[in-house]
Coordinates of C-alpha atoms in Angstrom, one line a residue:
M107 CA -51.7 4.6 -60.1
L108 CA -50.2 1.2 -59.1
H109 CA -47.3 -0.1 -61.3
F110 CA -47.1 -3.9 -61.6
F111 CA -43.8 -3.5 -63.6
P112 CA -40.7 -2.0 -62.1
N113 CA -39.7 1.5 -63.0
P114 CA -36.3 1.3 -64.8
M115 CA -34.9 4.1 -62.6
T116 CA -36.1 2.3 -59.4
A117 CA -34.7 -1.0 -60.5
R118 CA -31.1 0.3 -60.8
K119 CA -30.8 0.9 -57.0
P120 CA -31.1 -2.8 -56.0
L121 CA -28.8 -3.8 -58.8
A122 CA -26.1 -1.3 -57.6
A123 CA -26.5 -2.6 -54.0
L124 CA -26.1 -6.1 -55.2
I125 CA -22.9 -5.2 -57.1
I126 CA -21.5 -3.6 -53.9
L127 CA -22.3 -6.6 -51.8
L128 CA -20.6 -8.9 -54.3
A129 CA -17.5 -6.8 -54.2
I130 CA -17.4 -6.8 -50.4
G131 CA -17.8 -10.6 -50.4
L132 CA -14.8 -11.0 -52.7
V133 CA -12.6 -8.9 -50.5
F134 CA -13.4 -10.9 -47.3
A135 CA -13.1 -14.1 -49.3
N136 CA -9.6 -13.2 -50.3
P137 CA -7.2 -15.6 -48.6
A138 CA -4.6 -12.9 -48.0
H139 CA -7.2 -10.9 -46.1
A140 CA -8.2 -13.9 -44.0
D141 CA -4.5 -14.7 -43.2
K142 CA -4.0 -11.1 -42.1
K143 CA -7.1 -11.3 -39.9
K144 CA -5.8 -14.5 -38.3
K145 CA -2.4 -12.9 -37.8
N146 CA -3.9 -10.0 -36.0
Q147 CA -5.9 -12.3 -33.7
A148 CA -2.8 -14.3 -32.9
T149 CA -0.9 -11.2 -32.1
T150 CA -3.6 -10.0 -29.7
A151 CA -3.9 -13.4 -28.0
A152 CA -0.1 -13.5 -27.6
T153 CA 0.0 -10.2 -25.8
P154 CA -2.0 -10.7 -22.6
A155 CA -2.4 -8.1 -19.9
G156 CA 0.5 -8.0 -17.4
P157 CA 1.7 -5.9 -14.5
R158 CA 0.9 -2.2 -15.0
K159 CA 3.5 -0.1 -16.6
F160 CA 4.0 3.7 -16.2
D161 CA 5.2 6.4 -18.5
F162 CA 7.9 7.8 -16.2
D163 CA 11.0 6.6 -14.4
L164 CA 9.9 5.4 -11.0
S165 CA 13.5 5.4 -9.7
K166 CA 13.4 9.2 -9.8
L167 CA 10.1 9.5 -7.9
V168 CA 11.0 11.2 -4.6
W169 CA 9.6 13.4 -1.9
P170 CA 10.1 16.3 -1.6
S171 CA 11.0 16.9 -5.3
P172 CA 14.3 18.3 -6.5
P173 CA 16.1 20.5 -5.9
N174 CA 15.3 19.6 -2.3
I175 CA 17.2 16.7 -0.7
A176 CA 15.0 13.6 -1.1
R177 CA 13.7 12.1 2.2
V178 CA 11.4 9.4 0.7
R179 CA 12.0 7.4 -2.4
Y180 CA 9.5 5.2 -4.2
V181 CA 10.7 1.6 -4.6
N182 CA 8.0 -0.9 -5.7
Y183 CA 4.5 -2.2 -5.2
F184 CA 3.0 -5.7 -4.6
A185 CA -0.6 -6.8 -5.4
G186 CA -0.6 -10.6 -4.7
E187 CA 0.8 -13.8 -5.9
K188 CA 2.5 -14.2 -9.3
I189 CA 0.3 -14.7 -12.3
D190 CA 1.6 -16.4 -15.4
Y191 CA 0.2 -14.0 -18.0
T192 CA 2.0 -15.8 -20.9
A193 CA 0.5 -19.2 -20.0
A194 CA -2.9 -17.5 -19.7
G195 CA -2.7 -15.9 -23.1
N196 CA -1.6 -19.1 -24.9
S197 CA -3.9 -21.5 -23.1
Q198 CA -6.3 -23.4 -25.4
K199 CA -9.8 -23.9 -24.3
K200 CA -10.8 -27.5 -24.2
K201 CA -14.0 -28.2 -26.1
Q202 CA -16.8 -29.5 -23.9
G203 CA -18.7 -32.6 -25.1
W204 CA -22.4 -32.8 -25.3
M205 CA -22.5 -35.3 -22.4
D206 CA -20.5 -32.9 -20.2
R207 CA -22.9 -30.1 -21.0
L208 CA -25.9 -32.3 -20.3
A209 CA -24.4 -33.4 -17.0
G210 CA -23.6 -29.8 -16.0
T211 CA -19.9 -30.4 -15.7
Q212 CA -17.7 -27.4 -15.2
T213 CA -15.4 -26.3 -18.0
D214 CA -11.7 -25.9 -17.4
T215 CA -12.1 -22.2 -17.1
E216 CA -14.8 -22.5 -14.5
A217 CA -13.0 -25.1 -12.3
F218 CA -9.9 -24.2 -10.3
N219 CA -7.9 -25.6 -7.4
P220 CA -8.1 -23.0 -4.5
K221 CA -4.8 -24.3 -3.2
T222 CA -2.9 -23.3 -6.3
F223 CA -5.1 -20.4 -7.5
P224 CA -3.1 -17.1 -7.4
F225 CA -4.7 -14.9 -4.8
Q226 CA -4.6 -11.1 -5.1
L227 CA -4.9 -8.5 -2.4
I228 CA -8.5 -7.2 -1.9
G229 CA -8.6 -5.6 1.5
P230 CA -5.1 -5.4 3.0
Y231 CA -4.8 -3.9 6.4
G232 CA -2.0 -4.7 9.0
I233 CA 1.7 -5.1 8.1
A234 CA 4.6 -6.7 9.9
I235 CA 8.2 -7.6 9.0
D236 CA 10.1 -10.6 10.3
S237 CA 13.9 -11.0 10.9
K238 CA 14.4 -12.3 7.4
G239 CA 12.9 -9.2 5.8
L240 CA 9.7 -11.0 4.7
V241 CA 6.6 -8.7 4.7
Y242 CA 3.4 -10.0 6.2
V243 CA 0.1 -8.4 5.2
A244 CA -3.3 -9.2 6.7
D245 CA -6.1 -9.1 4.1
Q246 CA -9.5 -8.7 5.7
R247 CA -11.5 -9.7 2.6
V248 CA -9.4 -12.6 1.3
G249 CA -9.2 -13.9 4.9
A250 CA -5.5 -14.7 4.6
V251 CA -2.1 -13.3 5.6
F252 CA 0.1 -12.7 2.6
V253 CA 3.9 -13.2 3.0
F254 CA 5.9 -11.3 0.4
N255 CA 9.6 -11.8 -0.4
T256 CA 10.3 -8.3 -1.7
E257 CA 13.6 -9.4 -3.4
T258 CA 12.3 -12.4 -5.4
R259 CA 8.6 -11.4 -5.4
D260 CA 7.6 -14.9 -4.3
T261 CA 4.5 -15.0 -2.2
Q262 CA 3.1 -17.4 0.4
L263 CA -0.2 -17.4 2.3
I264 CA -1.5 -18.3 5.7
R265 CA -5.1 -19.1 4.7
N266 CA -8.4 -19.3 6.4
G267 CA -9.6 -23.0 6.4
Y268 CA -6.1 -24.4 5.6
E269 CA -3.3 -23.2 7.8
A270 CA -5.6 -21.4 10.3
H271 CA -9.1 -20.3 11.1
F272 CA -9.8 -16.6 10.7
G273 CA -12.9 -14.5 11.1
W274 CA -12.0 -10.8 10.3
I275 CA -8.2 -10.2 10.6
N276 CA -6.9 -6.7 11.2
G277 CA -3.5 -6.1 12.7
L278 CA -0.2 -7.9 12.7
A279 CA 3.0 -7.9 14.9
I280 CA 6.1 -10.0 14.9
D281 CA 8.4 -10.3 17.9
D282 CA 12.2 -10.9 18.0
N283 CA 11.6 -14.7 17.9
D284 CA 9.6 -14.3 14.7
R285 CA 6.3 -15.2 16.4
L286 CA 3.4 -13.8 14.5
F287 CA 0.5 -12.1 16.3
V288 CA -2.8 -11.7 14.3
S289 CA -5.7 -9.8 15.7
D290 CA -9.2 -11.1 14.7
G291 CA -12.1 -8.8 15.4
K292 CA -14.8 -11.3 14.5
M293 CA -13.3 -14.1 16.7
H294 CA -12.5 -11.6 19.5
R295 CA -8.9 -12.9 19.9
V296 CA -5.3 -12.5 19.0
L297 CA -3.9 -15.7 17.3
I298 CA -0.3 -16.5 17.8
F299 CA 1.9 -18.4 15.3
N300 CA 5.4 -19.8 15.9
A301 CA 8.3 -19.1 13.6
K302 CA 7.3 -22.0 11.3
R303 CA 3.8 -20.4 11.0
G304 CA 2.0 -23.0 13.0
V305 CA -0.7 -22.0 15.4
E306 CA 0.9 -21.9 18.9
N307 CA -1.6 -20.0 21.2
Q308 CA -4.3 -17.4 21.4
I309 CA -5.4 -14.5 23.6
T310 CA -9.1 -14.0 24.3
D311 CA -9.0 -12.5 27.8
G312 CA -10.6 -9.0 27.8
L313 CA -10.8 -8.6 24.0
V314 CA -13.9 -7.4 22.1
D315 CA -12.6 -5.9 18.8
P316 CA -8.8 -6.1 18.6
V317 CA -7.3 -4.1 15.7
G318 CA -3.8 -2.6 15.9
L319 CA -0.9 -4.6 17.5
A320 CA 2.6 -3.6 18.6
I321 CA 5.3 -5.3 20.6
D322 CA 7.8 -3.8 23.0
T323 CA 10.7 -6.3 22.7
E324 CA 12.7 -4.7 25.5
N325 CA 9.9 -4.5 28.1
R326 CA 8.1 -7.6 26.7
F327 CA 4.8 -5.9 26.3
L328 CA 2.1 -6.7 23.7
Y329 CA -0.2 -3.7 23.0
V330 CA -3.6 -4.3 21.5
A331 CA -5.8 -1.5 20.4
D332 CA -9.4 -2.6 21.1
T333 CA -11.6 -0.2 19.0
Q334 CA -15.0 -1.0 20.5
Q335 CA -13.7 -0.8 24.1
D336 CA -11.9 2.5 23.4
Q337 CA -8.8 1.1 25.1
V338 CA -5.3 -0.2 24.6
I339 CA -4.9 -3.4 26.4
V340 CA -1.4 -4.5 27.6
Y341 CA -0.3 -8.1 27.8
D342 CA 2.9 -9.9 28.8
A343 CA 4.3 -10.8 25.4
D344 CA 5.6 -14.1 26.8
T345 CA 3.1 -15.4 29.3
L346 CA 0.2 -13.6 27.5
K347 CA -1.2 -12.5 30.8
L348 CA -3.3 -9.3 30.8
L349 CA -1.4 -6.6 32.7
R350 CA -3.4 -3.3 32.4
R351 CA -5.7 -1.2 30.3
I352 CA -5.0 2.3 29.0
G353 CA -8.0 4.6 28.6
T354 CA -11.6 4.6 29.9
G355 CA -13.9 2.0 28.4
G356 CA -17.6 1.8 27.9
K357 CA -18.2 5.4 26.7
N358 CA -19.1 4.6 23.1
H359 CA -16.3 6.7 21.5
F360 CA -17.4 10.0 23.1
L361 CA -14.4 10.7 25.4
T362 CA -12.0 13.4 24.2
S363 CA -10.0 13.9 27.4
P364 CA -6.2 13.4 27.2
G365 CA -5.4 9.7 27.9
D366 CA -8.8 8.5 26.7
F367 CA -9.7 7.3 23.2
G368 CA -12.5 7.4 20.6
G369 CA -12.1 4.2 18.5
P370 CA -8.3 3.7 18.7
Q371 CA -6.9 1.7 15.8
G372 CA -3.1 2.0 15.4
V373 CA -0.3 1.4 17.9
A374 CA 3.5 1.7 17.7
V375 CA 6.5 1.7 20.0
D376 CA 9.7 3.7 19.8
K377 CA 13.2 2.6 20.8
D378 CA 12.7 4.1 24.3
G379 CA 9.5 2.1 24.9
N380 CA 7.1 4.9 24.5
L381 CA 3.7 4.0 23.1
Y382 CA 2.0 5.9 20.2
V383 CA -1.7 5.5 19.5
T384 CA -3.9 6.8 16.7
D385 CA -7.0 8.0 18.4
T386 CA -9.0 7.6 15.2
M387 CA -12.4 9.3 15.9
N388 CA -10.7 12.1 17.8
N389 CA -8.3 12.7 14.9
R390 CA -5.2 12.8 16.9
V391 CA -2.1 10.9 18.1
E392 CA -1.6 10.2 21.8
I393 CA 1.8 9.3 23.4
F394 CA 2.3 7.3 26.6
D395 CA 5.4 6.0 28.5
A396 CA 6.1 2.3 29.1
D397 CA 4.1 2.3 32.3
G398 CA 1.0 3.6 30.5
N399 CA 1.2 7.2 31.8
F400 CA 0.0 9.9 29.4
I401 CA 2.7 12.1 28.0
S402 CA 1.3 14.3 25.2
L403 CA -0.9 14.4 22.2
F404 CA -1.0 16.2 18.8
G405 CA -3.4 16.4 15.9
K406 CA -6.3 18.5 14.7
H407 CA -9.2 17.6 12.5
G408 CA -8.9 19.0 9.0
D409 CA -8.5 18.2 5.3
G410 CA -5.0 19.6 4.5
P411 CA -1.4 18.7 5.2
G412 CA -0.6 18.6 8.9
Y413 CA -4.3 17.9 9.8
L414 CA -5.8 14.5 10.5
A415 CA -9.0 12.9 9.3
R416 CA -9.5 9.3 10.6
P417 CA -5.9 8.3 11.1
K418 CA -5.3 4.5 11.1
G419 CA -1.8 3.1 10.9
I420 CA 1.2 4.5 12.7
A421 CA 4.9 3.7 12.7
I422 CA 8.1 5.2 14.2
D423 CA 11.3 5.5 12.1
C424 CA 14.9 5.1 13.3
D425 CA 15.2 8.9 13.9
G426 CA 12.1 9.0 16.1
H427 CA 9.7 10.6 13.5
I428 CA 6.1 9.6 13.6
W429 CA 4.5 8.3 10.4
V430 CA 0.7 8.4 10.3
A431 CA -1.6 6.8 7.6
D432 CA -4.6 9.1 7.1
Q433 CA -7.4 7.2 5.5
M434 CA -9.8 10.0 4.5
Q435 CA -7.1 12.2 3.1
D436 CA -5.1 9.3 1.6
R437 CA -2.0 11.0 2.8
L438 CA 1.0 9.5 4.6
Q439 CA 2.3 12.3 6.9
V440 CA 5.5 12.5 9.0
F441 CA 5.5 14.4 12.3
N442 CA 8.0 15.1 15.1
R443 CA 7.1 14.5 18.8
E444 CA 5.7 18.1 19.0
G445 CA 3.3 17.4 16.2
Q446 CA 5.1 19.5 13.6
L447 CA 4.6 18.3 10.1
L448 CA 7.9 17.4 8.5
T449 CA 6.9 16.0 5.1
Y450 CA 4.1 14.1 3.5
L451 CA 3.2 12.2 0.3
G452 CA 0.1 10.8 -1.3
G453 CA -3.3 12.0 -2.3
H454 CA -6.3 10.2 -3.9
G455 CA -5.3 8.1 -6.9
D456 CA -3.8 4.8 -8.0
L457 CA -0.4 6.1 -9.3
P458 CA 2.8 5.3 -7.4
G459 CA 2.9 7.3 -4.3
Q460 CA -0.9 7.9 -4.3
F461 CA -3.4 6.0 -2.2
K462 CA -7.0 4.8 -2.1
A463 CA -8.2 4.1 1.4
L464 CA -4.8 4.2 3.0
V465 CA -4.9 2.2 6.3
G466 CA -1.5 0.7 7.2
V467 CA 2.1 1.7 7.5
A468 CA 5.2 -0.1 8.8
I469 CA 9.0 0.5 8.7
D470 CA 11.7 -2.2 8.8
K471 CA 15.3 -2.1 10.1
Q472 CA 16.6 -1.2 6.6
N473 CA 14.4 2.0 6.6
R474 CA 12.0 0.6 4.1
V475 CA 8.5 2.0 4.5
Y476 CA 5.4 -0.2 3.6
T477 CA 1.9 1.0 3.2
T478 CA -1.4 -0.8 2.6
E479 CA -4.5 0.6 0.8
Q480 CA -7.8 -1.1 0.3
Y481 CA -8.8 0.0 -3.2
P482 CA -7.7 -1.7 -5.4
G483 CA -5.7 -3.6 -2.8
R484 CA -2.0 -2.8 -2.9
L485 CA 1.2 -2.9 -0.8
Q486 CA 3.5 0.0 -1.7
M487 CA 7.2 0.1 -0.8
F488 CA 9.3 3.2 -0.2
R489 CA 12.7 4.0 1.2
Y490 CA 13.2 6.5 4.1
V491 CA 16.3 8.7 3.8
T492 CA 17.6 9.1 7.3
D493 CA 18.7 12.3 9.0
A494 CA 22.3 11.2 8.8
E495 CA 22.0 10.3 5.1
A496 CA 20.4 13.6 4.3
A497 CA 23.1 15.5 6.2
A498 CA 25.8 13.7 4.3
E499 CA 24.1 14.5 1.0
K500 CA 23.8 18.2 2.0
A501 CA 27.5 18.3 2.9
R502 CA 28.4 16.7 -0.5
R503 CA 26.4 19.3 -2.4
E504 CA 28.0 22.1 -0.4
A505 CA 31.5 20.7 -1.1
E506 CA 30.7 20.5 -4.8
L507 CA 29.4 24.0 -4.8
Q508 CA 32.5 25.2 -3.0
K509 CA 34.8 23.4 -5.4
A510 CA 33.0 24.8 -8.4
S511 CA 33.2 28.3 -6.9
E512 CA 37.0 28.0 -6.3
Q513 CA 37.6 26.6 -9.9
H514 CA 35.6 29.5 -11.3
G515 CA 37.5 32.0 -9.3
K516 CA 40.9 30.5 -10.4
S517 CA 39.9 30.6 -14.1
A518 CA 38.8 34.2 -13.8
S519 CA 42.0 35.1 -12.0
D520 CA 44.2 33.5 -14.7
A521 CA 42.3 35.4 -17.4
G522 CA 42.7 38.7 -15.5
E523 CA 39.0 39.0 -15.0
K524 CA 37.0 39.8 -11.9
P525 CA 35.7 36.4 -10.5
E526 CA 32.0 36.0 -10.4
A527 CA 30.0 33.5 -8.5
P528 CA 28.6 30.7 -10.6
A529 CA 25.0 30.8 -11.4
Q530 CA 22.8 28.6 -9.2
K531 CA 19.7 26.9 -10.3
A532 CA 16.6 28.6 -8.9
P533 CA 14.4 26.4 -6.8
Q534 CA 11.0 25.5 -8.0
A535 CA 8.1 27.8 -7.0
P536 CA 6.0 26.0 -4.4
A537 CA 2.7 24.7 -5.5
P538 CA -0.5 25.5 -3.5
N539 CA -0.6 24.4 0.1
G540 CA 3.2 24.5 0.5
A541 CA 3.9 21.5 -1.7
S542 CA 5.9 21.1 -4.9
P543 CA 5.0 18.8 -7.8
N544 CA 7.2 15.7 -8.2
A545 CA 7.9 13.4 -11.2
S546 CA 4.5 11.8 -11.1
G547 CA 2.4 14.9 -10.8
T548 CA 1.5 14.1 -7.2
Q549 CA 2.4 16.6 -4.5
A550 CA 5.4 16.5 -2.1
A551 CA 5.9 18.6 1.0
K552 CA 8.4 21.5 0.7
T553 CA 9.4 21.1 4.4
S554 CA 12.1 18.4 4.7
I555 CA 12.3 15.9 7.5
G556 CA 14.3 17.1 10.4
G557 CA 14.2 20.7 9.0

C-alpha cells in the first residue's frame, strides 16, 4: 500500500540529520574555530621545505666505522644554487586580471628570468678543482658547468647559450694556470676556457666522443678518453697538438687484450706521471707510463666489494691509492697498484655516503674527495685521512693505552694487589661481505687503507 502521509517513525530520521547539520554549521561558523584554521594555514605557509635534514650526526659518519681508525670522513653535499625558501614561502601571488587571462599573459609563477633562476644539478658528471679550491661540475642535462665555493656555498654557472655553447658535456680538467678543459661528446671537441672563464680555444683534431680528461702538469700532456674510438688520445697541453693514441681503435668495444680498451671513460694521472684508465666495458683499470707503454691492469667483473661493474670516474690520492667510481654497484672503492681492495663506501640509496648512479670522483690538494651521482643529482664531499694521519692516530691510541695500563698497574701495586690489564672494548663483529655498519646504516669496509 502506498502512503501519501509520512510515517512518524520515518520522519524522525531527516529531522535528526537536520539537527546534526545545524550543529556542525555552528561549529565551523564559530570565529574562534576560523581563527584557529587561519593560524594553522599561516604556520604551514611560513614553514617551506628547505635543505634536507638527517636524524644522525653527520660529523661522526666515517669509513670504516669505529673502533677502526677512520680513513674517510663525510663532510657535506651540494645540489645546486641557493634557493631562498623563506621568500618562496612568504611570497604573495598577484591576482591576474580578466584582460591578462584573455590575452594569455603568464602569471608571476609561470614567468621567470633564466639568468637569475636558481639552477639545480640534474645530471652531474665530470669534476675538477682549481687553485682557489673552487669545485667545477659538468652537468650533462642542465648543459652547464656549476662552480661551487664549498666554504660559502655560493654557486656560479658557465651556461650553454650565455657564456659558452655546449652540446653534451662530460669531463673536466684544470691545469696549473687554471685553464678549464671541457669535453663535449655531441660537438666532438674539447673546449678550453682561460682563468677568467672566457672561451680561449678548442680541440677537434681526432675526436669523436671525448669523455674523461686528465692533465699531466709536469710532462704537459692532456689525456682524453674517447669512448667510441676505444682510445686515449694524448695532446700537448700547451700547443694542443695531437701527440699519440693509446689503444687500438675501430673494434667496436670488443678488444680485451692488455693495453686495449672497451669504451674507456675515466682517466687520472699520479705524481710520477703514470696514467690510469677505467676500461669501462671490460670492468677493469689499466695503468700506463708517461710514454704510453702498458704497465699493468687489475679488476674483475662482479657485484661485490673488490669487483668492478662499469667503472666510470677515477682519481689518485696523495698516497698513490686508486679511487674508482663504480656506477652499477654505486660503490666508491679504493685499491692499491696491485688491485688489492683497501676500503670502500656507498651502496644504492640517497643517504649521505650512498649513491645513485655514481659516475665521477676527484681529489684536491687538501685531501677532499668529491663524487657526482646522477639521481637525484648531487655532489658529495668527503675527507680522506692520509696514511701519515692514520699512523699518527694509531700511535696516539697506543700511547693512551700504554699510559692507562701503567696507571692501572701503579694503583694495583699501591693497594698491594696483583695488577690486571685494563679491559679493552671488543671490536664489532663484521657484517656480511667483510663490512661493518657505520652510523648511517650504510656499510664500510673492515680493511683499512694502507693495511
